Amino acid sequence: MTLPENLGRFVGALWSPAVRLGATLRHARLLHPEGITFRAELSALDTHASLQALAVHLPGPALVRLSTALWRGHREWPDVLGVAVRLRSTEAVTEEPSAGDQDLLFATLRSPWTLGLAPLTTDIHDWLKNDYYAVSPFQVEGLGRVKLRLVSHAEEVPGQSRVEKLQAAVQAGRARFTFEARPLRGELAGRWHPLAELRLAEEVSLDPARLRFWPFRTGRGITPVGFIHSLRIPTYRQSQKARAPH
C-alpha cells in the first residue's frame, strides 16, 4: 500500500465517527441517501486494442442507482448527482452481490478539488444532462492506471421533475451513457476513449437498506487505488453499520 493510500485510511478513520453519527441521525446513507434504481445493460463499443484488457470486463447485465448527494424528498436544489453501477455476473435483479460482481461509483465532479463547485456546475434538473466521473484512478492488469467516466447522451424528453424525465427516457430507450476510460500512462494517456454503452432498461424496486455498493467489490479486476479510494474504506464501513432500514 502506498503512502497516499495509508494516509487516506488514516484520514477516513478520523472522519468515521462523524460519518456514522450522520448516517444514524439520517436513518440512511449520509451522502446519496435517496435514489432510483434500474436494471441495465452494457454493450461493447469499438475501442483501441490497448484498452481491451479493460473493455472485455464491461459488457453484460448491470444494476444502476442514480442518486442525489445531499437532499431528500426529490428536492431539486443545488447538489451533486451520482451514478452507482454494479456490473453483474448474473441476470438476477437483487440487492445481494454475486461472486464476480464489480461496483463502480461516479458523481458529477471531476476531482476532489472541484467538490465545492460541483453543486453549481451540475444540472440538478436532469440526470441525463450530466457527465459522471469516478474521481480517483483504478489499476487494471495489462493496462495500468486509468480514470473512468460516464458520458451522457442528452436528449429532450417530457417530464416536469428529473425523476419523470428519467423514467420517460427509459421508456423511450433513450437513457444511455458512454463508458469511457483515460489511461494515465502510455500512448493513449491524456485522452478519453469509449469502451461500452450503458443503457437503463427498466426501473426496479429494491430495498435501499440492503442495496449496498462497496467501492472495493472488484470482481472484474478493476481495482481502486489512491488516497480518495482508501479514505472510503473506513467511512463506508461505518456508514453501513449505522444505516437503518428506510
PDB file of C-alpha atoms in Angstrom:
ATOM      1  CA  MET A   1       0.000   0.000   0.000  1.00  0.00           C
ATOM      2  CA  THR A   2       1.358   3.419  -0.974  1.00  0.00           C
ATOM      3  CA  LEU A   3       1.847   6.409   1.320  1.00  0.00           C
ATOM      4  CA  PRO A   4      -1.213   8.260  -0.104  1.00  0.00           C
ATOM      5  CA  GLU A   5      -3.357   5.151   0.455  1.00  0.00           C
ATOM      6  CA  ASN A   6      -2.179   4.788   4.051  1.00  0.00           C
ATOM      7  CA  LEU A   7      -2.889   8.477   4.580  1.00  0.00           C
ATOM      8  CA  GLY A   8      -6.340   8.025   3.071  1.00  0.00           C
ATOM      9  CA  ARG A   9      -7.177   5.253   5.529  1.00  0.00           C
ATOM     10  CA  PHE A  10      -5.923   7.400   8.409  1.00  0.00           C
ATOM     11  CA  VAL A  11      -7.998  10.434   7.410  1.00  0.00           C
ATOM     12  CA  GLY A  12     -11.010   8.200   6.770  1.00  0.00           C
ATOM     13  CA  ALA A  13     -10.674   6.697  10.240  1.00  0.00           C
ATOM     14  CA  LEU A  14     -10.676  10.200  11.741  1.00  0.00           C
ATOM     15  CA  TRP A  15     -13.881  11.080   9.875  1.00  0.00           C
ATOM     16  CA  SER A  16     -15.621   7.772  10.516  1.00  0.00           C
ATOM     17  CA  PRO A  17     -17.300   8.653  13.854  1.00  0.00           C
ATOM     18  CA  ALA A  18     -18.892  11.741  12.295  1.00  0.00           C
ATOM     19  CA  VAL A  19     -19.989   9.722   9.251  1.00  0.00           C
ATOM     20  CA  ARG A  20     -21.542   7.064  11.456  1.00  0.00           C
ATOM     21  CA  LEU A  21     -23.345   9.671  13.563  1.00  0.00           C
ATOM     22  CA  GLY A  22     -24.679  11.408  10.442  1.00  0.00           C
ATOM     23  CA  ALA A  23     -25.953   8.129   8.985  1.00  0.00           C
ATOM     24  CA  THR A  24     -27.567   7.217  12.301  1.00  0.00           C
ATOM     25  CA  LEU A  25     -29.383  10.545  12.542  1.00  0.00           C
ATOM     26  CA  ARG A  26     -30.427  10.427   8.906  1.00  0.00           C
ATOM     27  CA  HIS A  27     -31.525   6.768   9.007  1.00  0.00           C
ATOM     28  CA  ALA A  28     -29.895   6.433   5.578  1.00  0.00           C
ATOM     29  CA  ARG A  29     -26.608   6.943   3.795  1.00  0.00           C
ATOM     30  CA  LEU A  30     -25.004  10.183   4.946  1.00  0.00           C
ATOM     31  CA  LEU A  31     -24.379  11.042   1.289  1.00  0.00           C
ATOM     32  CA  HIS A  32     -26.553   9.890  -1.601  1.00  0.00           C
ATOM     33  CA  PRO A  33     -29.426   8.986   0.765  1.00  0.00           C
ATOM     34  CA  GLU A  34     -32.108   8.839  -1.914  1.00  0.00           C
ATOM     35  CA  GLY A  35     -32.025   7.253  -5.330  1.00  0.00           C
ATOM     36  CA  ILE A  36     -33.821   5.430  -8.110  1.00  0.00           C
ATOM     37  CA  THR A  37     -32.656   2.017  -9.313  1.00  0.00           C
ATOM     38  CA  PHE A  38     -32.671   0.379 -12.743  1.00  0.00           C
ATOM     39  CA  ARG A  39     -31.813  -2.867 -14.402  1.00  0.00           C
ATOM     40  CA  ALA A  40     -29.305  -2.001 -17.108  1.00  0.00           C
ATOM     41  CA  GLU A  41     -27.154  -3.496 -19.850  1.00  0.00           C
ATOM     42  CA  LEU A  42     -23.632  -2.732 -21.032  1.00  0.00           C
ATOM     43  CA  SER A  43     -22.775  -3.445 -24.664  1.00  0.00           C
ATOM     44  CA  ALA A  44     -19.307  -3.280 -26.219  1.00  0.00           C
ATOM     45  CA  LEU A  45     -18.158  -0.437 -28.466  1.00  0.00           C
ATOM     46  CA  ASP A  46     -15.224  -0.417 -30.877  1.00  0.00           C
ATOM     47  CA  THR A  47     -12.142   0.710 -28.983  1.00  0.00           C
ATOM     48  CA  HIS A  48      -8.360   0.731 -29.186  1.00  0.00           C
ATOM     49  CA  ALA A  49      -6.643  -2.648 -28.880  1.00  0.00           C
ATOM     50  CA  SER A  50      -4.652  -1.389 -25.889  1.00  0.00           C
ATOM     51  CA  LEU A  51      -7.902  -0.926 -23.936  1.00  0.00           C
ATOM     52  CA  GLN A  52      -9.185  -4.463 -24.441  1.00  0.00           C
ATOM     53  CA  ALA A  53      -7.770  -5.522 -21.051  1.00  0.00           C
ATOM     54  CA  LEU A  54     -10.454  -3.290 -19.527  1.00  0.00           C
ATOM     55  CA  ALA A  55     -13.156  -3.344 -22.197  1.00  0.00           C
ATOM     56  CA  VAL A  56     -13.668  -7.123 -22.119  1.00  0.00           C
ATOM     57  CA  HIS A  57     -14.828  -6.951 -18.491  1.00  0.00           C
ATOM     58  CA  LEU A  58     -17.688  -4.499 -19.068  1.00  0.00           C
ATOM     59  CA  PRO A  59     -20.423  -5.996 -21.314  1.00  0.00           C
ATOM     60  CA  GLY A  60     -23.342  -7.732 -19.654  1.00  0.00           C
ATOM     61  CA  PRO A  61     -26.106  -7.066 -17.131  1.00  0.00           C
ATOM     62  CA  ALA A  62     -25.836  -4.289 -14.573  1.00  0.00           C
ATOM     63  CA  LEU A  63     -27.691  -2.678 -11.706  1.00  0.00           C
ATOM     64  CA  VAL A  64     -27.627   1.134 -11.654  1.00  0.00           C
ATOM     65  CA  ARG A  65     -28.655   3.529  -8.883  1.00  0.00           C
ATOM     66  CA  LEU A  66     -28.968   7.250  -9.679  1.00  0.00           C
ATOM     67  CA  SER A  67     -28.970   9.442  -6.594  1.00  0.00           C
ATOM     68  CA  THR A  68     -28.686  12.878  -5.043  1.00  0.00           C
ATOM     69  CA  ALA A  69     -25.786  13.527  -2.664  1.00  0.00           C
ATOM     70  CA  LEU A  70     -27.369  15.976  -0.224  1.00  0.00           C
ATOM     71  CA  TRP A  71     -31.137  16.377  -0.346  1.00  0.00           C
ATOM     72  CA  ARG A  72     -34.050  14.010   0.129  1.00  0.00           C
ATOM     73  CA  GLY A  73     -37.689  14.322  -0.860  1.00  0.00           C
ATOM     74  CA  HIS A  74     -36.882  14.905  -4.557  1.00  0.00           C
ATOM     75  CA  ARG A  75     -35.795  18.482  -3.835  1.00  0.00           C
ATOM     76  CA  GLU A  76     -34.112  19.914  -6.922  1.00  0.00           C
ATOM     77  CA  TRP A  77     -31.751  22.195  -5.032  1.00  0.00           C
ATOM     78  CA  PRO A  78     -28.006  22.685  -5.784  1.00  0.00           C
ATOM     79  CA  ASP A  79     -26.470  19.270  -5.358  1.00  0.00           C
ATOM     80  CA  VAL A  80     -24.058  16.655  -6.644  1.00  0.00           C
ATOM     81  CA  LEU A  81     -25.679  13.801  -8.574  1.00  0.00           C
ATOM     82  CA  GLY A  82     -24.333  10.265  -8.532  1.00  0.00           C
ATOM     83  CA  VAL A  83     -24.466   7.055 -10.537  1.00  0.00           C
ATOM     84  CA  ALA A  84     -23.542   3.762  -8.857  1.00  0.00           C
ATOM     85  CA  VAL A  85     -23.048   0.835 -11.243  1.00  0.00           C
ATOM     86  CA  ARG A  86     -22.857  -2.828 -10.280  1.00  0.00           C
ATOM     87  CA  LEU A  87     -21.550  -4.996 -13.111  1.00  0.00           C
ATOM     88  CA  ARG A  88     -23.479  -8.213 -12.561  1.00  0.00           C
ATOM     89  CA  SER A  89     -22.301 -11.741 -13.235  1.00  0.00           C
ATOM     90  CA  THR A  90     -25.925 -12.964 -13.462  1.00  0.00           C
ATOM     91  CA  GLU A  91     -29.220 -11.608 -14.799  1.00  0.00           C
ATOM     92  CA  ALA A  92     -30.791 -11.749 -11.321  1.00  0.00           C
ATOM     93  CA  VAL A  93     -32.116  -8.429 -10.001  1.00  0.00           C
ATOM     94  CA  THR A  94     -31.358  -8.449  -6.293  1.00  0.00           C
ATOM     95  CA  GLU A  95     -29.776  -6.358  -3.573  1.00  0.00           C
ATOM     96  CA  GLU A  96     -27.225  -9.076  -2.851  1.00  0.00           C
ATOM     97  CA  PRO A  97     -23.969  -9.115  -4.845  1.00  0.00           C
ATOM     98  CA  SER A  98     -22.678 -12.264  -6.509  1.00  0.00           C
ATOM     99  CA  ALA A  99     -19.153 -13.551  -6.953  1.00  0.00           C
ATOM    100  CA  GLY A 100     -17.628 -11.739  -9.910  1.00  0.00           C
ATOM    101  CA  ASP A 101     -19.644  -8.525  -9.455  1.00  0.00           C
ATOM    102  CA  GLN A 102     -17.905  -5.143  -9.621  1.00  0.00           C
ATOM    103  CA  ASP A 103     -19.137  -1.875  -8.101  1.00  0.00           C
ATOM    104  CA  LEU A 104     -18.140   1.434  -9.717  1.00  0.00           C
ATOM    105  CA  LEU A 105     -19.191   4.796  -8.273  1.00  0.00           C
ATOM    106  CA  PHE A 106     -19.470   8.016 -10.290  1.00  0.00           C
ATOM    107  CA  ALA A 107     -20.501  11.607  -9.472  1.00  0.00           C
ATOM    108  CA  THR A 108     -20.789  14.994 -11.149  1.00  0.00           C
ATOM    109  CA  LEU A 109     -17.364  16.197 -10.062  1.00  0.00           C
ATOM    110  CA  ARG A 110     -14.141  15.800 -11.996  1.00  0.00           C
ATOM    111  CA  SER A 111     -11.823  15.620  -8.994  1.00  0.00           C
ATOM    112  CA  PRO A 112     -11.843  16.161  -5.206  1.00  0.00           C
ATOM    113  CA  TRP A 113     -10.600  19.698  -5.838  1.00  0.00           C
ATOM    114  CA  THR A 114     -13.809  20.631  -7.685  1.00  0.00           C
ATOM    115  CA  LEU A 115     -16.132  19.433  -4.911  1.00  0.00           C
ATOM    116  CA  GLY A 116     -17.055  22.959  -3.832  1.00  0.00           C
ATOM    117  CA  LEU A 117     -18.015  23.977  -7.364  1.00  0.00           C
ATOM    118  CA  ALA A 118     -19.792  20.751  -8.347  1.00  0.00           C
ATOM    119  CA  PRO A 119     -23.249  21.751  -6.972  1.00  0.00           C
ATOM    120  CA  LEU A 120     -23.050  24.891  -9.133  1.00  0.00           C
ATOM    121  CA  THR A 121     -21.984  23.121 -12.333  1.00  0.00           C
ATOM    122  CA  THR A 122     -24.370  20.147 -12.017  1.00  0.00           C
ATOM    123  CA  ASP A 123     -27.684  20.276 -13.894  1.00  0.00           C
ATOM    124  CA  ILE A 124     -29.780  19.128 -10.952  1.00  0.00           C
ATOM    125  CA  HIS A 125     -32.969  19.033 -13.052  1.00  0.00           C
ATOM    126  CA  ASP A 126     -31.917  16.176 -15.334  1.00  0.00           C
ATOM    127  CA  TRP A 127     -29.686  13.154 -14.579  1.00  0.00           C
ATOM    128  CA  LEU A 128     -29.130  12.664 -18.303  1.00  0.00           C
ATOM    129  CA  LYS A 129     -27.633  16.113 -18.894  1.00  0.00           C
ATOM    130  CA  ASN A 130     -24.513  15.496 -16.818  1.00  0.00           C
ATOM    131  CA  ASP A 131     -21.284  13.557 -17.125  1.00  0.00           C
ATOM    132  CA  TYR A 132     -20.150  11.446 -14.162  1.00  0.00           C
ATOM    133  CA  TYR A 133     -16.577  10.815 -13.012  1.00  0.00           C
ATOM    134  CA  ALA A 134     -15.087   8.135 -10.797  1.00  0.00           C
ATOM    135  CA  VAL A 135     -12.829  10.878  -9.317  1.00  0.00           C
ATOM    136  CA  SER A 136      -9.884   8.615  -8.395  1.00  0.00           C
ATOM    137  CA  PRO A 137      -7.970   6.149 -10.601  1.00  0.00           C
ATOM    138  CA  PHE A 138      -8.129   2.378 -10.926  1.00  0.00           C
ATOM    139  CA  GLN A 139      -5.471  -0.233 -11.603  1.00  0.00           C
ATOM    140  CA  VAL A 140      -6.179  -2.688 -14.435  1.00  0.00           C
ATOM    141  CA  GLU A 141      -3.833  -5.583 -15.136  1.00  0.00           C
ATOM    142  CA  GLY A 142      -2.278  -5.220 -18.559  1.00  0.00           C
ATOM    143  CA  LEU A 143      -3.238  -1.555 -18.819  1.00  0.00           C
ATOM    144  CA  GLY A 144      -2.035   0.206 -15.677  1.00  0.00           C
ATOM    145  CA  ARG A 145      -3.771   3.121 -14.028  1.00  0.00           C
ATOM    146  CA  VAL A 146      -6.866   4.614 -15.662  1.00  0.00           C
ATOM    147  CA  LYS A 147      -9.602   7.071 -14.842  1.00  0.00           C
ATOM    148  CA  LEU A 148     -13.226   6.283 -15.690  1.00  0.00           C
ATOM    149  CA  ARG A 149     -16.308   8.321 -16.523  1.00  0.00           C
ATOM    150  CA  LEU A 150     -19.856   8.045 -17.866  1.00  0.00           C
ATOM    151  CA  VAL A 151     -20.787  10.494 -20.622  1.00  0.00           C
ATOM    152  CA  SER A 152     -24.486  11.217 -21.003  1.00  0.00           C
ATOM    153  CA  HIS A 153     -26.499  11.243 -24.226  1.00  0.00           C
ATOM    154  CA  ALA A 154     -28.597  14.333 -23.594  1.00  0.00           C
ATOM    155  CA  GLU A 155     -31.937  14.107 -25.385  1.00  0.00           C
ATOM    156  CA  GLU A 156     -35.053  16.108 -24.678  1.00  0.00           C
ATOM    157  CA  VAL A 157     -37.796  14.034 -23.055  1.00  0.00           C
ATOM    158  CA  PRO A 158     -41.094  15.075 -21.445  1.00  0.00           C
ATOM    159  CA  GLY A 159     -41.404  15.491 -17.702  1.00  0.00           C
ATOM    160  CA  GLN A 160     -41.564  18.150 -15.010  1.00  0.00           C
ATOM    161  CA  SER A 161     -39.154  16.646 -12.488  1.00  0.00           C
ATOM    162  CA  ARG A 162     -35.823  14.896 -13.026  1.00  0.00           C
ATOM    163  CA  VAL A 163     -37.427  11.604 -11.949  1.00  0.00           C
ATOM    164  CA  GLU A 164     -40.196  11.984 -14.559  1.00  0.00           C
ATOM    165  CA  LYS A 165     -37.631  12.864 -17.250  1.00  0.00           C
ATOM    166  CA  LEU A 166     -35.519   9.848 -16.365  1.00  0.00           C
ATOM    167  CA  GLN A 167     -38.488   7.485 -16.374  1.00  0.00           C
ATOM    168  CA  ALA A 168     -39.652   8.859 -19.743  1.00  0.00           C
ATOM    169  CA  ALA A 169     -36.162   8.440 -21.208  1.00  0.00           C
ATOM    170  CA  VAL A 170     -36.001   4.824 -20.023  1.00  0.00           C
ATOM    171  CA  GLN A 171     -39.401   4.032 -21.511  1.00  0.00           C
ATOM    172  CA  ALA A 172     -38.312   5.588 -24.823  1.00  0.00           C
ATOM    173  CA  GLY A 173     -34.997   3.705 -24.837  1.00  0.00           C
ATOM    174  CA  ARG A 174     -33.050   6.967 -24.596  1.00  0.00           C
ATOM    175  CA  ALA A 175     -31.455   6.615 -21.146  1.00  0.00           C
ATOM    176  CA  ARG A 176     -27.901   5.890 -22.239  1.00  0.00           C
ATOM    177  CA  PHE A 177     -24.342   6.696 -21.193  1.00  0.00           C
ATOM    178  CA  THR A 178     -20.993   6.001 -22.843  1.00  0.00           C
ATOM    179  CA  PHE A 179     -18.493   4.319 -20.516  1.00  0.00           C
ATOM    180  CA  GLU A 180     -15.073   5.876 -21.151  1.00  0.00           C
ATOM    181  CA  ALA A 181     -11.520   5.435 -19.862  1.00  0.00           C
ATOM    182  CA  ARG A 182      -8.475   7.713 -19.793  1.00  0.00           C
ATOM    183  CA  PRO A 183      -5.150   5.914 -19.268  1.00  0.00           C
ATOM    184  CA  LEU A 184      -2.665   7.806 -17.136  1.00  0.00           C
ATOM    185  CA  ARG A 185       0.384   6.482 -18.993  1.00  0.00           C
ATOM    186  CA  GLY A 186       1.266   5.181 -22.431  1.00  0.00           C
ATOM    187  CA  GLU A 187       0.311   6.172 -25.954  1.00  0.00           C
ATOM    188  CA  LEU A 188      -3.351   6.729 -25.080  1.00  0.00           C
ATOM    189  CA  ALA A 189      -2.708   8.859 -21.981  1.00  0.00           C
ATOM    190  CA  GLY A 190      -4.474  12.179 -21.635  1.00  0.00           C
ATOM    191  CA  ARG A 191      -7.483  11.347 -23.856  1.00  0.00           C
ATOM    192  CA  TRP A 192     -10.859   9.761 -23.136  1.00  0.00           C
ATOM    193  CA  HIS A 193     -11.704   6.627 -25.103  1.00  0.00           C
ATOM    194  CA  PRO A 194     -15.147   4.941 -25.404  1.00  0.00           C
ATOM    195  CA  LEU A 195     -15.410   1.352 -24.168  1.00  0.00           C
ATOM    196  CA  ALA A 196     -19.088   0.440 -23.832  1.00  0.00           C
ATOM    197  CA  GLU A 197     -22.625   1.801 -23.872  1.00  0.00           C
ATOM    198  CA  LEU A 198     -24.644   1.685 -20.660  1.00  0.00           C
ATOM    199  CA  ARG A 199     -28.411   1.560 -21.259  1.00  0.00           C
ATOM    200  CA  LEU A 200     -31.001   1.784 -18.498  1.00  0.00           C
ATOM    201  CA  ALA A 201     -33.605  -0.837 -19.347  1.00  0.00           C
ATOM    202  CA  GLU A 202     -36.187  -0.993 -16.572  1.00  0.00           C
ATOM    203  CA  GLU A 203     -36.892   0.625 -13.204  1.00  0.00           C
ATOM    204  CA  VAL A 204     -36.761  -1.873 -10.341  1.00  0.00           C
ATOM    205  CA  SER A 205     -37.822  -1.742  -6.694  1.00  0.00           C
ATOM    206  CA  LEU A 206     -35.138  -2.858  -4.249  1.00  0.00           C
ATOM    207  CA  ASP A 207     -34.678  -2.371  -0.516  1.00  0.00           C
ATOM    208  CA  PRO A 208     -32.335   0.657  -0.131  1.00  0.00           C
ATOM    209  CA  ALA A 209     -31.179  -0.573   3.274  1.00  0.00           C
ATOM    210  CA  ARG A 210     -29.941  -3.842   1.732  1.00  0.00           C
ATOM    211  CA  LEU A 211     -28.561  -2.444  -1.518  1.00  0.00           C
ATOM    212  CA  ARG A 212     -25.013  -1.554  -0.514  1.00  0.00           C
ATOM    213  CA  PHE A 213     -22.457  -0.542  -3.089  1.00  0.00           C
ATOM    214  CA  TRP A 214     -18.873  -1.115  -1.980  1.00  0.00           C
ATOM    215  CA  PRO A 215     -16.006   0.571  -3.905  1.00  0.00           C
ATOM    216  CA  PHE A 216     -13.713  -2.384  -3.228  1.00  0.00           C
ATOM    217  CA  ARG A 217     -16.006  -5.006  -4.770  1.00  0.00           C
ATOM    218  CA  THR A 218     -13.631  -5.816  -7.638  1.00  0.00           C
ATOM    219  CA  GLY A 219     -14.895  -8.976  -9.317  1.00  0.00           C
ATOM    220  CA  ARG A 220     -13.892  -7.721 -12.782  1.00  0.00           C
ATOM    221  CA  GLY A 221     -10.313  -6.871 -11.816  1.00  0.00           C
ATOM    222  CA  ILE A 222     -10.811  -3.080 -11.810  1.00  0.00           C
ATOM    223  CA  THR A 223      -9.011  -2.173  -8.578  1.00  0.00           C
ATOM    224  CA  PRO A 224      -9.439   1.241  -6.909  1.00  0.00           C
ATOM    225  CA  VAL A 225      -6.174   2.918  -5.895  1.00  0.00           C
ATOM    226  CA  GLY A 226      -5.086   6.206  -4.371  1.00  0.00           C
ATOM    227  CA  PHE A 227      -5.928   8.487  -1.455  1.00  0.00           C
ATOM    228  CA  ILE A 228      -9.652   9.041  -2.081  1.00  0.00           C
ATOM    229  CA  HIS A 229     -10.497   5.387  -2.613  1.00  0.00           C
ATOM    230  CA  SER A 230      -8.617   4.414   0.556  1.00  0.00           C
ATOM    231  CA  LEU A 231     -10.394   7.141   2.521  1.00  0.00           C
ATOM    232  CA  ARG A 232     -13.683   5.452   1.635  1.00  0.00           C
ATOM    233  CA  ILE A 233     -12.813   2.153   3.332  1.00  0.00           C
ATOM    234  CA  PRO A 234     -13.415   3.186   6.981  1.00  0.00           C
ATOM    235  CA  THR A 235     -16.095   5.779   6.204  1.00  0.00           C
ATOM    236  CA  TYR A 236     -18.220   3.412   4.088  1.00  0.00           C
ATOM    237  CA  ARG A 237     -17.951   0.687   6.707  1.00  0.00           C
ATOM    238  CA  GLN A 238     -19.155   2.976   9.481  1.00  0.00           C
ATOM    239  CA  SER A 239     -21.963   4.384   7.363  1.00  0.00           C
ATOM    240  CA  GLN A 240     -23.202   0.894   6.535  1.00  0.00           C
ATOM    241  CA  LYS A 241     -23.035  -0.228  10.175  1.00  0.00           C
ATOM    242  CA  ALA A 242     -25.139   2.732  11.217  1.00  0.00           C
ATOM    243  CA  ARG A 243     -27.699   2.501   8.448  1.00  0.00           C
ATOM    244  CA  ALA A 244     -31.221   1.623   9.475  1.00  0.00           C
ATOM    245  CA  PRO A 245     -33.933   0.365   7.083  1.00  0.00           C
ATOM    246  CA  HIS A 246     -35.813   3.225   5.435  1.00  0.00           C
TER     247      HIS A 246
END
